[in-house]
XYZ file of C-alpha atoms in Angstrom:
196
model
C 121.449 -17.974 74.140
C 119.166 -18.873 71.241
C 116.352 -16.421 70.486
C 113.137 -18.253 69.588
C 109.965 -16.585 68.324
C 106.793 -18.688 68.344
C 103.680 -17.688 66.406
C 100.434 -19.385 67.397
C 98.216 -19.491 64.321
C 95.168 -21.124 65.874
C 92.152 -19.029 66.866
C 91.826 -21.333 69.911
C 94.212 -20.323 72.728
C 94.220 -23.908 74.040
C 93.954 -25.643 70.678
C 96.040 -28.680 69.805
C 98.724 -26.809 67.848
C 99.032 -24.281 70.688
C 99.440 -27.057 73.264
C 102.136 -28.702 71.155
C 103.955 -25.400 70.610
C 103.756 -24.481 74.278
C 105.344 -27.811 75.281
C 108.104 -27.151 72.751
C 108.668 -23.601 74.026
C 108.729 -24.601 77.699
C 111.384 -27.237 76.987
C 113.411 -24.728 74.957
C 113.282 -22.208 77.815
C 114.318 -24.873 80.306
C 117.267 -25.631 78.003
C 118.358 -21.984 78.102
C 116.661 -20.365 75.098
C 114.854 -17.016 75.206
C 111.320 -17.501 73.882
C 108.790 -14.875 72.770
C 105.303 -16.046 71.802
C 102.670 -14.164 69.808
C 99.052 -15.350 69.541
C 98.205 -14.059 66.078
C 94.438 -14.237 66.610
C 94.703 -11.578 69.335
C 96.350 -9.086 66.968
C 94.742 -6.735 64.463
C 96.553 -6.679 61.134
C 96.038 -6.650 57.398
C 97.393 -8.943 54.764
C 100.063 -7.869 52.300
C 98.666 -5.018 50.183
C 100.871 -5.708 47.155
C 102.001 -2.087 47.265
C 105.661 -3.034 46.664
C 106.820 -0.196 48.930
C 109.146 -2.726 50.603
C 110.811 -3.200 47.207
C 111.187 0.539 46.539
C 111.967 3.086 49.242
C 111.337 0.965 52.383
C 113.461 -1.820 53.869
C 110.518 -3.255 55.840
C 106.755 -3.567 55.526
C 105.225 -0.080 55.549
C 101.974 -1.202 57.187
C 101.829 -0.166 60.837
C 99.580 -2.580 62.689
C 99.610 -5.468 65.135
C 102.004 -7.460 62.971
C 104.727 -4.787 62.965
C 106.371 -5.905 66.246
C 106.029 -9.544 65.184
C 107.900 -8.925 61.935
C 110.632 -7.095 63.868
C 110.923 -9.922 66.413
C 111.232 -12.497 63.633
C 113.912 -10.373 61.973
C 115.999 -10.689 65.161
C 115.316 -14.349 66.000
C 117.462 -17.442 65.522
C 114.473 -19.805 65.409
C 110.919 -19.252 64.169
C 108.220 -21.657 65.337
C 105.005 -21.560 63.296
C 102.140 -23.440 64.947
C 98.903 -24.121 63.096
C 96.048 -26.556 62.847
C 95.184 -27.775 59.369
C 92.231 -25.680 58.144
C 90.694 -26.877 54.879
C 94.005 -28.426 53.863
C 96.007 -25.290 54.654
C 97.484 -23.203 57.460
C 95.058 -20.896 59.221
C 94.192 -17.503 57.769
C 95.889 -15.918 60.776
C 99.203 -17.600 59.942
C 98.855 -17.113 56.188
C 98.459 -13.372 56.776
C 101.808 -13.333 58.573
C 103.495 -15.466 55.905
C 102.309 -13.122 53.149
C 103.718 -10.133 55.028
C 107.162 -11.806 55.141
C 107.392 -10.767 51.489
C 108.872 -7.599 52.987
C 111.951 -9.582 54.062
C 112.953 -10.129 50.429
C 115.341 -7.709 48.735
C 114.260 -5.701 45.710
C 114.976 -7.813 42.628
C 115.134 -10.953 44.807
C 114.102 -13.273 41.958
C 117.280 -12.421 40.058
C 119.659 -12.591 43.014
C 121.640 -15.644 44.172
C 119.797 -17.617 46.860
C 121.997 -16.349 49.704
C 121.424 -12.705 48.775
C 117.630 -12.672 48.373
C 116.773 -11.917 51.982
C 117.200 -8.912 54.259
C 117.368 -11.358 57.173
C 120.580 -12.847 58.509
C 121.206 -16.293 57.001
C 121.210 -19.529 58.958
C 117.908 -19.171 60.785
C 115.857 -22.237 61.729
C 112.171 -22.777 60.933
C 110.106 -25.216 62.981
C 106.578 -26.010 61.846
C 104.103 -27.391 64.390
C 101.052 -28.861 62.665
C 97.980 -30.338 64.341
C 95.843 -32.300 61.890
C 92.393 -33.530 62.779
C 92.219 -36.091 59.997
C 93.895 -39.382 60.939
C 95.313 -40.105 57.467
C 99.001 -39.232 57.524
C 99.203 -39.131 53.716
C 96.910 -36.103 53.555
C 98.092 -32.477 53.620
C 101.760 -33.460 53.566
C 102.421 -30.589 51.140
C 102.007 -27.854 53.771
C 105.406 -28.131 55.433
C 107.659 -28.531 52.359
C 105.879 -25.709 50.524
C 106.390 -23.146 53.266
C 109.850 -24.441 54.189
C 110.840 -23.825 50.559
C 109.456 -20.282 50.533
C 110.932 -19.309 53.891
C 114.289 -20.774 52.877
C 114.533 -17.838 50.450
C 114.345 -15.552 53.467
C 117.233 -17.091 55.389
C 115.525 -20.003 57.148
C 118.046 -22.543 55.908
C 117.271 -25.206 58.526
C 113.751 -26.581 58.937
C 112.064 -29.057 61.264
C 108.542 -30.478 61.430
C 106.433 -31.578 64.397
C 103.151 -33.010 63.143
C 100.351 -34.857 64.909
C 97.417 -36.464 63.119
C 94.049 -37.452 64.597
C 94.050 -34.509 67.007
C 90.673 -33.021 66.138
C 88.976 -32.127 69.431
C 90.453 -29.641 71.868
C 92.486 -31.638 74.374
C 93.412 -34.436 71.950
C 97.087 -33.430 71.724
C 97.343 -32.973 75.482
C 96.114 -36.555 75.888
C 98.919 -37.927 73.676
C 102.107 -38.200 75.800
C 104.206 -39.223 72.783
C 103.221 -36.038 70.934
C 104.132 -33.836 73.894
C 107.447 -35.652 74.385
C 108.277 -35.178 70.700
C 107.485 -31.464 71.149
C 109.729 -31.223 74.201
C 112.560 -33.037 72.415
C 112.327 -30.621 69.490
C 112.325 -27.679 71.902
C 115.555 -28.900 73.482
C 117.084 -29.425 70.055
C 116.131 -25.921 68.900
C 117.608 -24.418 72.064
C 120.902 -26.202 71.375
C 121.169 -24.908 67.794
C 121.492 -26.559 64.392
C 123.695 -29.617 64.082
């Protein structure tokens, strides 16, 4: 059984990225995966403090806050789903705070280690990015997914997938697009089956 962790980065519980991610997760569960979802906006946590304790005496982030169980769940997962709307050309602050804290997954001296030895996480994990973009131009903000896929690849997420919808600005826009929801469901089934 595949273990999927989904992080909802939108501050809106029924926002477009959340709707897309929820369709993905339901399909994955129906296909036999175990899915745990965290709504980041409901948690209280701080960003990375740059203390480097995770590169000295600790093997994990030393901050104890709402993100602690999330980081532990991601450590144990097979698949990580990151869902976010595009905010000012970027992921949301809620999701960026989590991403910065994943610095704790990297080994001490990671920059000088071979790629397969940089992470404290088991290799072969899958990253799925779910992006809801209000702007209709598909050529805009295309840098978000490859940038974070590259960074998280260092941490053991060696497979990556993208689900992106443009022109979904108002709440309910994604839910009104059957092709977007079907693409989400198809990706959920694929993630439940494992990498090919």
